Each structure stands twice: as structure tokens, then as C-alpha cells.
Amino acid sequence: MLSGAMSALITPFKNNKIDEQTYIRLIERQIKYGMQACVPVGTTGESATLSHKEHMQCIEIAVCTCKNKGVKVLAGAGSNCTQEAIELAQFAQKCGADAILCVSPYYNKPTQEGLYQHYKAVANSVEIPLMLYNVPGRTGVNIEPQTAIRLFKDIENIFAIKEANGHMDTIVELNTHAQDLLIFSGDDAINYPILANGGKGVISVTGNLLPDKISKLTEYALYGKLTESKAINNELYDINRVLFCESNPIPIKAAMFIAGLLDTLEYRLPLLQPSRENMRLIENTLQNYEVLK
């Protein structure tokens, strides 16, 4: 079963097309610095502005790059249309992904029963494990703990939740009432607190830039070395904060470009490059960190 450190991968573009060679190189860098899994086409991967063909292309690249290297692929397969989510999940399974990450339906704001039925339909359409993804700040709907627990208890292949609602009481409630549900941090600022309260891993934005630090932070926490894990979490405070000075993934792609990890700095509209002020802020913050190539 999936656990440990993983990054929500950015999607590099060149001339408004997916830069396949850079994508492969970035995934290989994740493997080199100790990440247990890669997560293509989530929020950080600009999935909302990729075509279905591009979405599938990213999953295929990740699966092929990670094959036989001991690194799993947790493929983004979410939509606000249940049938689209099913199609993406089935493609990910066919392609060889180890599990799928399914974001809660955005924009249409379903009820909790609607969320339950959506996830039930997606999970039942595949045999591979499904991780719930709760990020109400982006989707406009919160997967309430009772709904997550109900899904976990009722549906065999729902095994985990990526929590990014920012509330530690949610983590405590989930741990209390569904102790076998695996909880993953979806908020870099509180990676350590979530791990120290029973979390089984992190799905990190910062990990795109500093996979060595995120993998060590997670490893220390999971092996009970909480003092060492907390020290890294504290060390990363400034960069974690600046990487959300504008909407994700605007700052992380800028930081990677400044650090020389990207040849081009491209986004899909409606996302744009950071403001001059925030670009300077990112540059100044990066001076305090060693970015390994």
C-alpha cells in the first residue's frame, strides 16, 4: 500500500505543449532523491487546463518512467463529471498506475450524499486503490469526516485521503473513528503536525523543488524521529509559505525555473507568471536553500 513522501508533479510546457523530456527528467529527479511515489495531473499539474489526451499522456509518462524503479504512481483521476472521472480512472488502471487520486467534484458543489455516490461510482469502476482528495479551498466543497469514514468502511478499494482543508481537528477525528484509513498531508505547512498525529505520508508541492528535504522529513516522522522531522519542517517554513504567495502552481513553477530545473516558464491560461514583486520574493527566499540537481 502507498505510504511515505511523494510530490504532486508540475506539468512542464514548451510552446504550449507538454515538454515530455523535461517531465521525464523531473520524475527521475524525484526517484533519485528518495520519493516513494509520483503524483501526475493533480492540482499542481494544471490538470484543469489539460485536454483529456494530455492528461492521459502525463499518466503514461509517469508510469513508464517509474516502472521497475520501486516508485509507485498515484495518478490524478478526478473531475466534476462522474463519468469523466470514471474514464480517467479506468485509463490509469489500464496504463499501469498503482492507485488513483480523485479530487472532490469542483464547481457544482454536491451534497455529502452526492459526494458519497460520486466516489462510490468511481471506485467501483476500477480494481486499483482510490485515494480521496479533499481540498475545499479549490473545489468549493468539503468532504466531511463522516463522509470519508463512510466511504472507507463501505468501499473496499478506498484506502486513503489526502487532506488539504487546513484543519488539524479533521485529522484527529479521522484517526479516532477510522484508524485504518491512511491520511496524507496535502498542505506542506503542516506536514509534520499531520505525520506526528498519525499521517502515513505527504503529497507535497515543495517536493518538486526540494525532494531530498521532503523525503527525509517524512522518513524521520514515520520512523519515530519526531525531533528531526520537526526540524526540517521548521527549516522549510519560509519556502512553504512563499510557494503559496499566488495560486498553486504559479510559485512552484517559477521557483523551479529560477533554480534551473525548468528551461521555460509556461502556464496555461488563466494562470500567468507571478507578479514582479512575488518573483523577487521567490528569488530572495530561494537563496536560503540548496536545490539539488
Short mmCIF file of the C-alpha atoms (twelve columns), coordinates in Angstrom:
data_MODEL
# 
_entry.id   MODEL 
# 
loop_
_atom_site.group_PDB 
_atom_site.id 
_atom_site.type_symbol 
_atom_site.label_atom_id 
_atom_site.label_alt_id 
_atom_site.label_comp_id 
_atom_site.label_asym_id 
_atom_site.label_seq_id 
_atom_site.Cartn_x 
_atom_site.Cartn_y 
_atom_site.Cartn_z 
_atom_site.pdbx_PDB_model_num 
ATOM 1   C CA . MET A 1   0.000   0.000  0.000   1 
ATOM 2   C CA . LEU A 2   1.151   3.523  -0.712  1 
ATOM 3   C CA . SER A 3   2.831   5.492  2.045   1 
ATOM 4   C CA . GLY A 4   5.667   7.943  2.537   1 
ATOM 5   C CA . ALA A 5   6.757   11.002 0.588   1 
ATOM 6   C CA . MET A 6   5.503   11.906 -2.853  1 
ATOM 7   C CA . SER A 7   5.225   15.054 -4.923  1 
ATOM 8   C CA . ALA A 8   2.237   16.470 -6.736  1 
ATOM 9   C CA . LEU A 9   4.113   16.873 -10.007 1 
ATOM 10  C CA . ILE A 10  4.096   20.061 -12.022 1 
ATOM 11  C CA . THR A 11  3.440   19.732 -15.757 1 
ATOM 12  C CA . PRO A 12  6.217   21.429 -17.762 1 
ATOM 13  C CA . PHE A 13  5.216   23.124 -21.010 1 
ATOM 14  C CA . LYS A 14  7.207   24.250 -24.023 1 
ATOM 15  C CA . ASN A 15  5.440   26.197 -26.759 1 
ATOM 16  C CA . ASN A 16  2.142   25.369 -25.071 1 
ATOM 17  C CA . LYS A 17  2.732   21.622 -25.353 1 
ATOM 18  C CA . ILE A 18  3.794   19.150 -22.664 1 
ATOM 19  C CA . ASP A 19  7.586   19.103 -22.501 1 
ATOM 20  C CA . GLU A 20  7.997   15.324 -22.327 1 
ATOM 21  C CA . GLN A 21  11.769  15.236 -21.913 1 
ATOM 22  C CA . THR A 22  11.713  17.693 -19.029 1 
ATOM 23  C CA . TYR A 23  8.820   15.805 -17.434 1 
ATOM 24  C CA . ILE A 24  10.798  12.558 -17.551 1 
ATOM 25  C CA . ARG A 25  13.867  14.288 -16.124 1 
ATOM 26  C CA . LEU A 26  11.864  15.786 -13.257 1 
ATOM 27  C CA . ILE A 27  10.338  12.406 -12.390 1 
ATOM 28  C CA . GLU A 28  13.786  10.774 -12.461 1 
ATOM 29  C CA . ARG A 29  14.976  13.502 -10.076 1 
ATOM 30  C CA . GLN A 30  12.127  12.618 -7.715  1 
ATOM 31  C CA . ILE A 31  13.255  8.996  -7.749  1 
ATOM 32  C CA . LYS A 32  16.901  9.975  -7.218  1 
ATOM 33  C CA . TYR A 33  16.121  11.898 -4.039  1 
ATOM 34  C CA . GLY A 34  14.028  9.310  -2.296  1 
ATOM 35  C CA . MET A 35  10.370  9.901  -3.148  1 
ATOM 36  C CA . GLN A 36  8.193   6.805  -2.734  1 
ATOM 37  C CA . ALA A 37  5.638   7.781  -5.387  1 
ATOM 38  C CA . CYS A 38  4.871   10.350 -8.051  1 
ATOM 39  C CA . VAL A 39  1.508   12.038 -8.449  1 
ATOM 40  C CA . PRO A 40  0.864   13.270 -12.005 1 
ATOM 41  C CA . VAL A 41  -2.001  15.535 -13.083 1 
ATOM 42  C CA . GLY A 42  -3.281  16.814 -9.781  1 
ATOM 43  C CA . THR A 43  -3.935  20.470 -8.980  1 
ATOM 44  C CA . THR A 44  -0.201  21.233 -9.176  1 
ATOM 45  C CA . GLY A 45  -0.080  19.574 -12.591 1 
ATOM 46  C CA . GLU A 46  -2.606  22.088 -14.005 1 
ATOM 47  C CA . SER A 47  -4.993  19.248 -14.749 1 
ATOM 48  C CA . ALA A 48  -7.898  21.680 -15.096 1 
ATOM 49  C CA . THR A 49  -6.412  23.107 -18.313 1 
ATOM 50  C CA . LEU A 50  -5.111  19.886 -19.865 1 
ATOM 51  C CA . SER A 51  -7.024  18.111 -22.579 1 
ATOM 52  C CA . HIS A 52  -8.018  14.518 -21.865 1 
ATOM 53  C CA . LYS A 53  -5.342  13.384 -24.314 1 
ATOM 54  C CA . GLU A 54  -2.711  15.429 -22.434 1 
ATOM 55  C CA . HIS A 55  -3.981  14.168 -19.080 1 
ATOM 56  C CA . MET A 56  -3.529  10.587 -20.249 1 
ATOM 57  C CA . GLN A 57  -0.153  11.436 -21.751 1 
ATOM 58  C CA . CYS A 58  1.117   12.624 -18.365 1 
ATOM 59  C CA . ILE A 59  -0.051  9.427  -16.659 1 
ATOM 60  C CA . GLU A 60  1.615   7.290  -19.319 1 
ATOM 61  C CA . ILE A 61  4.919   9.146  -18.980 1 
ATOM 62  C CA . ALA A 62  4.888   8.794  -15.199 1 
ATOM 63  C CA . VAL A 63  4.090   5.078  -15.317 1 
ATOM 64  C CA . CYS A 64  6.783   4.370  -17.920 1 
ATOM 65  C CA . THR A 65  9.411   6.428  -16.077 1 
ATOM 66  C CA . CYS A 66  8.727   4.815  -12.686 1 
ATOM 67  C CA . LYS A 67  8.428   1.249  -13.975 1 
ATOM 68  C CA . ASN A 68  10.832  -1.223 -12.334 1 
ATOM 69  C CA . LYS A 69  12.340  1.516  -10.151 1 
ATOM 70  C CA . GLY A 70  10.492  0.821  -6.923  1 
ATOM 71  C CA . VAL A 71  8.474   4.041  -7.189  1 
ATOM 72  C CA . LYS A 72  4.694   3.944  -7.430  1 
ATOM 73  C CA . VAL A 73  2.361   6.157  -9.443  1 
ATOM 74  C CA . LEU A 74  -0.713  7.717  -7.847  1 
ATOM 75  C CA . ALA A 75  -2.486  9.085  -10.896 1 
ATOM 76  C CA . GLY A 76  -4.774  12.089 -10.732 1 
ATOM 77  C CA . ALA A 77  -8.192  10.995 -11.992 1 
ATOM 78  C CA . GLY A 78  -10.751 13.489 -10.771 1 
ATOM 79  C CA . SER A 79  -13.468 15.571 -12.389 1 
ATOM 80  C CA . ASN A 80  -16.684 17.353 -11.538 1 
ATOM 81  C CA . CYS A 81  -18.325 14.983 -14.005 1 
ATOM 82  C CA . THR A 82  -18.557 11.478 -12.546 1 
ATOM 83  C CA . GLN A 83  -18.404 9.770  -15.943 1 
ATOM 84  C CA . GLU A 84  -15.239 11.680 -16.874 1 
ATOM 85  C CA . ALA A 85  -13.640 10.689 -13.572 1 
ATOM 86  C CA . ILE A 86  -14.551 7.061  -14.269 1 
ATOM 87  C CA . GLU A 87  -12.976 7.216  -17.731 1 
ATOM 88  C CA . LEU A 88  -9.752  8.702  -16.356 1 
ATOM 89  C CA . ALA A 89  -9.623  6.166  -13.518 1 
ATOM 90  C CA . GLN A 90  -10.103 3.279  -15.933 1 
ATOM 91  C CA . PHE A 91  -7.386  4.636  -18.215 1 
ATOM 92  C CA . ALA A 92  -4.990  4.981  -15.272 1 
ATOM 93  C CA . GLN A 93  -5.657  1.363  -14.285 1 
ATOM 94  C CA . LYS A 94  -5.174  0.129  -17.859 1 
ATOM 95  C CA . CYS A 95  -1.973  2.138  -18.146 1 
ATOM 96  C CA . GLY A 96  -0.487  0.528  -15.052 1 
ATOM 97  C CA . ALA A 97  -0.886  3.159  -12.346 1 
ATOM 98  C CA . ASP A 98  -0.735  1.753  -8.816  1 
ATOM 99  C CA . ALA A 99  -3.630  3.852  -7.492  1 
ATOM 100 C CA . ILE A 100 -5.695  6.914  -8.322  1 
ATOM 101 C CA . LEU A 101 -6.085  10.251 -6.569  1 
ATOM 102 C CA . CYS A 102 -9.620  11.528 -7.017  1 
ATOM 103 C CA . VAL A 103 -10.304 15.162 -6.172  1 
ATOM 104 C CA . SER A 104 -13.764 16.050 -4.915  1 
ATOM 105 C CA . PRO A 105 -16.040 17.404 -7.665  1 
ATOM 106 C CA . TYR A 106 -15.472 21.126 -8.087  1 
ATOM 107 C CA . TYR A 107 -17.818 23.983 -9.040  1 
ATOM 108 C CA . ASN A 108 -21.096 22.049 -8.902  1 
ATOM 109 C CA . LYS A 109 -20.989 21.772 -5.067  1 
ATOM 110 C CA . PRO A 110 -22.604 18.385 -4.442  1 
ATOM 111 C CA . THR A 111 -24.155 17.407 -1.125  1 
ATOM 112 C CA . GLN A 112 -22.389 14.923 1.128   1 
ATOM 113 C CA . GLU A 113 -24.642 12.194 -0.295  1 
ATOM 114 C CA . GLY A 114 -23.684 13.353 -3.784  1 
ATOM 115 C CA . LEU A 115 -20.008 13.060 -2.847  1 
ATOM 116 C CA . TYR A 116 -20.613 9.570  -1.486  1 
ATOM 117 C CA . GLN A 117 -22.354 8.402  -4.654  1 
ATOM 118 C CA . HIS A 118 -19.697 10.023 -6.881  1 
ATOM 119 C CA . TYR A 119 -16.814 8.291  -5.129  1 
ATOM 120 C CA . LYS A 120 -18.696 5.007  -4.933  1 
ATOM 121 C CA . ALA A 121 -19.220 5.049  -8.695  1 
ATOM 122 C CA . VAL A 122 -15.582 5.885  -9.465  1 
ATOM 123 C CA . ALA A 123 -14.149 3.355  -7.007  1 
ATOM 124 C CA . ASN A 124 -16.445 0.587  -8.239  1 
ATOM 125 C CA . SER A 125 -15.348 1.211  -11.838 1 
ATOM 126 C CA . VAL A 126 -11.773 0.056  -11.130 1 
ATOM 127 C CA . GLU A 127 -9.910  -2.525 -9.096  1 
ATOM 128 C CA . ILE A 128 -6.884  -0.430 -8.097  1 
ATOM 129 C CA . PRO A 129 -6.949  1.579  -4.838  1 
ATOM 130 C CA . LEU A 130 -8.522  5.038  -4.700  1 
ATOM 131 C CA . MET A 131 -7.398  7.939  -2.506  1 
ATOM 132 C CA . LEU A 132 -9.927  10.651 -1.717  1 
ATOM 133 C CA . TYR A 133 -8.658  14.204 -2.190  1 
ATOM 134 C CA . ASN A 134 -10.172 16.907 -0.016  1 
ATOM 135 C CA . VAL A 135 -9.180  20.467 -0.942  1 
ATOM 136 C CA . PRO A 136 -12.219 22.682 -0.311  1 
ATOM 137 C CA . GLY A 137 -10.269 25.882 -0.939  1 
ATOM 138 C CA . ARG A 138 -10.028 24.840 -4.591  1 
ATOM 139 C CA . THR A 139 -13.226 22.850 -5.102  1 
ATOM 140 C CA . GLY A 140 -15.792 24.721 -3.031  1 
ATOM 141 C CA . VAL A 141 -16.915 21.577 -1.205  1 
ATOM 142 C CA . ASN A 142 -15.565 19.829 1.890   1 
ATOM 143 C CA . ILE A 143 -15.549 16.061 2.289   1 
ATOM 144 C CA . GLU A 144 -16.829 15.913 5.843   1 
ATOM 145 C CA . PRO A 145 -15.046 13.377 8.084   1 
ATOM 146 C CA . GLN A 146 -18.237 11.337 8.458   1 
ATOM 147 C CA . THR A 147 -18.492 11.026 4.664   1 
ATOM 148 C CA . ALA A 148 -14.842 9.989  4.305   1 
ATOM 149 C CA . ILE A 149 -15.263 7.395  7.069   1 
ATOM 150 C CA . ARG A 150 -18.459 6.043  5.481   1 
ATOM 151 C CA . LEU A 151 -16.734 5.687  2.106   1 
ATOM 152 C CA . PHE A 152 -13.751 3.947  3.680   1 
ATOM 153 C CA . LYS A 153 -15.914 1.473  5.574   1 
ATOM 154 C CA . ASP A 154 -18.308 0.752  2.696   1 
ATOM 155 C CA . ILE A 155 -15.996 0.545  -0.328  1 
ATOM 156 C CA . GLU A 156 -13.107 -1.888 -0.275  1 
ATOM 157 C CA . ASN A 157 -10.640 -0.108 -2.563  1 
ATOM 158 C CA . ILE A 158 -10.967 3.340  -0.956  1 
ATOM 159 C CA . PHE A 159 -7.937  3.235  1.294   1 
ATOM 160 C CA . ALA A 160 -6.762  6.792  1.991   1 
ATOM 161 C CA . ILE A 161 -7.453  10.513 1.957   1 
ATOM 162 C CA . LYS A 162 -5.280  13.444 1.005   1 
ATOM 163 C CA . GLU A 163 -6.348  16.159 3.447   1 
ATOM 164 C CA . ALA A 164 -5.807  19.783 2.460   1 
ATOM 165 C CA . ASN A 165 -8.536  21.577 4.369   1 
ATOM 166 C CA . GLY A 166 -6.022  23.015 6.855   1 
ATOM 167 C CA . HIS A 167 -7.812  21.818 9.997   1 
ATOM 168 C CA . MET A 168 -5.956  19.516 12.364  1 
ATOM 169 C CA . ASP A 169 -9.185  18.557 14.124  1 
ATOM 170 C CA . THR A 170 -10.187 16.748 10.914  1 
ATOM 171 C CA . ILE A 171 -7.019  14.646 11.152  1 
ATOM 172 C CA . VAL A 172 -7.759  13.784 14.780  1 
ATOM 173 C CA . GLU A 173 -11.383 12.856 14.016  1 
ATOM 174 C CA . LEU A 174 -10.401 10.628 11.086  1 
ATOM 175 C CA . ASN A 175 -7.700  8.917  13.156  1 
ATOM 176 C CA . THR A 176 -10.106 8.366  16.015  1 
ATOM 177 C CA . HIS A 177 -13.001 6.870  14.052  1 
ATOM 178 C CA . ALA A 178 -11.224 5.184  11.112  1 
ATOM 179 C CA . GLN A 179 -7.815  4.152  12.369  1 
ATOM 180 C CA . ASP A 180 -7.000  2.085  9.275   1 
ATOM 181 C CA . LEU A 181 -7.772  4.918  6.844   1 
ATOM 182 C CA . LEU A 182 -4.439  6.238  5.630   1 
ATOM 183 C CA . ILE A 183 -4.134  10.016 5.925   1 
ATOM 184 C CA . PHE A 184 -1.776  12.024 3.725   1 
ATOM 185 C CA . SER A 185 -0.872  15.659 4.208   1 
ATOM 186 C CA . GLY A 186 -1.874  17.873 1.308   1 
ATOM 187 C CA . ASP A 187 -0.586  21.043 2.961   1 
ATOM 188 C CA . ASP A 188 3.190   21.461 3.188   1 
ATOM 189 C CA . ALA A 189 2.981   23.949 6.048   1 
ATOM 190 C CA . ILE A 190 1.585   21.252 8.341   1 
ATOM 191 C CA . ASN A 191 3.327   18.144 7.006   1 
ATOM 192 C CA . TYR A 192 4.993   17.465 10.336  1 
ATOM 193 C CA . PRO A 193 1.896   18.013 12.524  1 
ATOM 194 C CA . ILE A 194 -0.136  15.641 10.345  1 
ATOM 195 C CA . LEU A 195 2.587   12.973 10.344  1 
ATOM 196 C CA . ALA A 196 3.039   13.329 14.100  1 
ATOM 197 C CA . ASN A 197 -0.708  12.761 14.519  1 
ATOM 198 C CA . GLY A 198 -0.858  9.508  12.621  1 
ATOM 199 C CA . GLY A 199 -0.439  10.576 8.994   1 
ATOM 200 C CA . LYS A 200 1.143   7.991  6.694   1 
ATOM 201 C CA . GLY A 201 2.692   10.316 4.153   1 
ATOM 202 C CA . VAL A 202 2.686   13.614 2.316   1 
ATOM 203 C CA . ILE A 203 1.749   14.706 -1.191  1 
ATOM 204 C CA . SER A 204 3.905   17.764 -1.496  1 
ATOM 205 C CA . VAL A 205 4.179   20.840 -3.690  1 
ATOM 206 C CA . THR A 206 7.539   21.774 -2.161  1 
ATOM 207 C CA . GLY A 207 8.785   18.284 -3.025  1 
ATOM 208 C CA . ASN A 208 9.021   19.326 -6.671  1 
ATOM 209 C CA . LEU A 209 11.794  21.702 -5.652  1 
ATOM 210 C CA . LEU A 210 13.299  20.005 -2.574  1 
ATOM 211 C CA . PRO A 211 12.519  16.287 -2.794  1 
ATOM 212 C CA . ASP A 212 15.515  15.434 -0.623  1 
ATOM 213 C CA . LYS A 213 14.133  17.504 2.268   1 
ATOM 214 C CA . ILE A 214 10.542  16.292 1.957   1 
ATOM 215 C CA . SER A 215 11.579  12.646 1.734   1 
ATOM 216 C CA . LYS A 216 13.768  12.977 4.853   1 
ATOM 217 C CA . LEU A 217 11.100  14.873 6.803   1 
ATOM 218 C CA . THR A 218 8.609   12.103 6.051   1 
ATOM 219 C CA . GLU A 219 11.035  9.259  6.693   1 
ATOM 220 C CA . TYR A 220 12.033  10.657 10.068  1 
ATOM 221 C CA . ALA A 221 8.425   11.068 11.163  1 
ATOM 222 C CA . LEU A 222 7.353   7.597  10.071  1 
ATOM 223 C CA . TYR A 223 10.288  6.057  11.951  1 
ATOM 224 C CA . GLY A 224 9.520   7.994  15.120  1 
ATOM 225 C CA . LYS A 225 12.330  10.526 14.821  1 
ATOM 226 C CA . LEU A 226 9.966   13.393 15.505  1 
ATOM 227 C CA . THR A 227 12.575  15.936 16.639  1 
ATOM 228 C CA . GLU A 228 14.488  15.538 13.381  1 
ATOM 229 C CA . SER A 229 11.305  15.674 11.297  1 
ATOM 230 C CA . LYS A 230 10.093  18.822 13.046  1 
ATOM 231 C CA . ALA A 231 13.472  20.477 12.468  1 
ATOM 232 C CA . ILE A 232 13.145  20.011 8.709   1 
ATOM 233 C CA . ASN A 233 9.539   21.210 8.769   1 
ATOM 234 C CA . ASN A 234 10.706  24.361 10.563  1 
ATOM 235 C CA . GLU A 235 13.560  24.781 8.081   1 
ATOM 236 C CA . LEU A 236 11.090  24.668 5.186   1 
ATOM 237 C CA . TYR A 237 8.656   27.171 6.705   1 
ATOM 238 C CA . ASP A 238 9.738   30.140 4.583   1 
ATOM 239 C CA . ILE A 239 9.778   28.280 1.280   1 
ATOM 240 C CA . ASN A 240 6.468   26.544 2.033   1 
ATOM 241 C CA . ARG A 241 4.927   29.927 2.684   1 
ATOM 242 C CA . VAL A 242 6.302   31.653 -0.421  1 
ATOM 243 C CA . LEU A 243 5.229   28.790 -2.671  1 
ATOM 244 C CA . PHE A 244 1.650   29.820 -1.971  1 
ATOM 245 C CA . CYS A 245 2.080   33.584 -2.397  1 
ATOM 246 C CA . GLU A 246 -0.083  33.167 -5.509  1 
ATOM 247 C CA . SER A 247 -2.307  30.320 -6.650  1 
ATOM 248 C CA . ASN A 248 -0.566  26.961 -6.904  1 
ATOM 249 C CA . PRO A 249 1.258   26.052 -9.178  1 
ATOM 250 C CA . ILE A 250 2.295   29.584 -10.157 1 
ATOM 251 C CA . PRO A 251 5.030   29.996 -7.491  1 
ATOM 252 C CA . ILE A 252 6.432   26.441 -7.605  1 
ATOM 253 C CA . LYS A 253 6.959   26.575 -11.364 1 
ATOM 254 C CA . ALA A 254 8.617   29.976 -11.003 1 
ATOM 255 C CA . ALA A 255 10.887  28.662 -8.252  1 
ATOM 256 C CA . MET A 256 11.883  25.674 -10.369 1 
ATOM 257 C CA . PHE A 257 12.630  27.934 -13.320 1 
ATOM 258 C CA . ILE A 258 14.793  30.217 -11.159 1 
ATOM 259 C CA . ALA A 259 16.604  27.155 -9.778  1 
ATOM 260 C CA . GLY A 260 17.371  25.897 -13.280 1 
ATOM 261 C CA . LEU A 261 15.059  22.872 -13.153 1 
ATOM 262 C CA . LEU A 262 12.877  24.208 -15.989 1 
ATOM 263 C CA . ASP A 263 14.100  25.568 -19.313 1 
ATOM 264 C CA . THR A 264 10.911  27.542 -19.887 1 
ATOM 265 C CA . LEU A 265 8.373   29.133 -17.579 1 
ATOM 266 C CA . GLU A 266 4.987   28.484 -19.109 1 
ATOM 267 C CA . TYR A 267 1.492   28.190 -17.720 1 
ATOM 268 C CA . ARG A 268 -1.913  27.587 -19.223 1 
ATOM 269 C CA . LEU A 269 -4.344  30.482 -19.122 1 
ATOM 270 C CA . PRO A 270 -5.943  31.659 -16.941 1 
ATOM 271 C CA . LEU A 271 -2.725  31.186 -14.917 1 
ATOM 272 C CA . LEU A 272 0.068   33.685 -15.513 1 
ATOM 273 C CA . GLN A 273 3.639   34.235 -14.328 1 
ATOM 274 C CA . PRO A 274 3.978   35.728 -10.823 1 
ATOM 275 C CA . SER A 275 3.939   39.476 -10.330 1 
ATOM 276 C CA . ARG A 276 7.359   41.168 -10.293 1 
ATOM 277 C CA . GLU A 277 7.068   41.650 -6.538  1 
ATOM 278 C CA . ASN A 278 6.348   37.972 -5.918  1 
ATOM 279 C CA . MET A 279 9.034   36.878 -8.364  1 
ATOM 280 C CA . ARG A 280 11.571  38.843 -6.304  1 
ATOM 281 C CA . LEU A 281 10.164  37.313 -3.131  1 
ATOM 282 C CA . ILE A 282 10.604  33.813 -4.550  1 
ATOM 283 C CA . GLU A 283 14.148  34.605 -5.715  1 
ATOM 284 C CA . ASN A 284 15.148  36.033 -2.330  1 
ATOM 285 C CA . THR A 285 13.673  33.080 -0.436  1 
ATOM 286 C CA . LEU A 286 15.420  30.552 -2.665  1 
ATOM 287 C CA . GLN A 287 18.796  31.984 -1.694  1 
ATOM 288 C CA . ASN A 288 18.363  30.303 1.691   1 
ATOM 289 C CA . TYR A 289 18.013  26.788 0.237   1 
ATOM 290 C CA . GLU A 290 20.243  24.404 -1.685  1 
ATOM 291 C CA . VAL A 291 18.351  22.983 -4.652  1 
ATOM 292 C CA . LEU A 292 19.998  19.741 -5.749  1 
ATOM 293 C CA . LYS A 293 20.011  18.912 -9.455  1 
# 
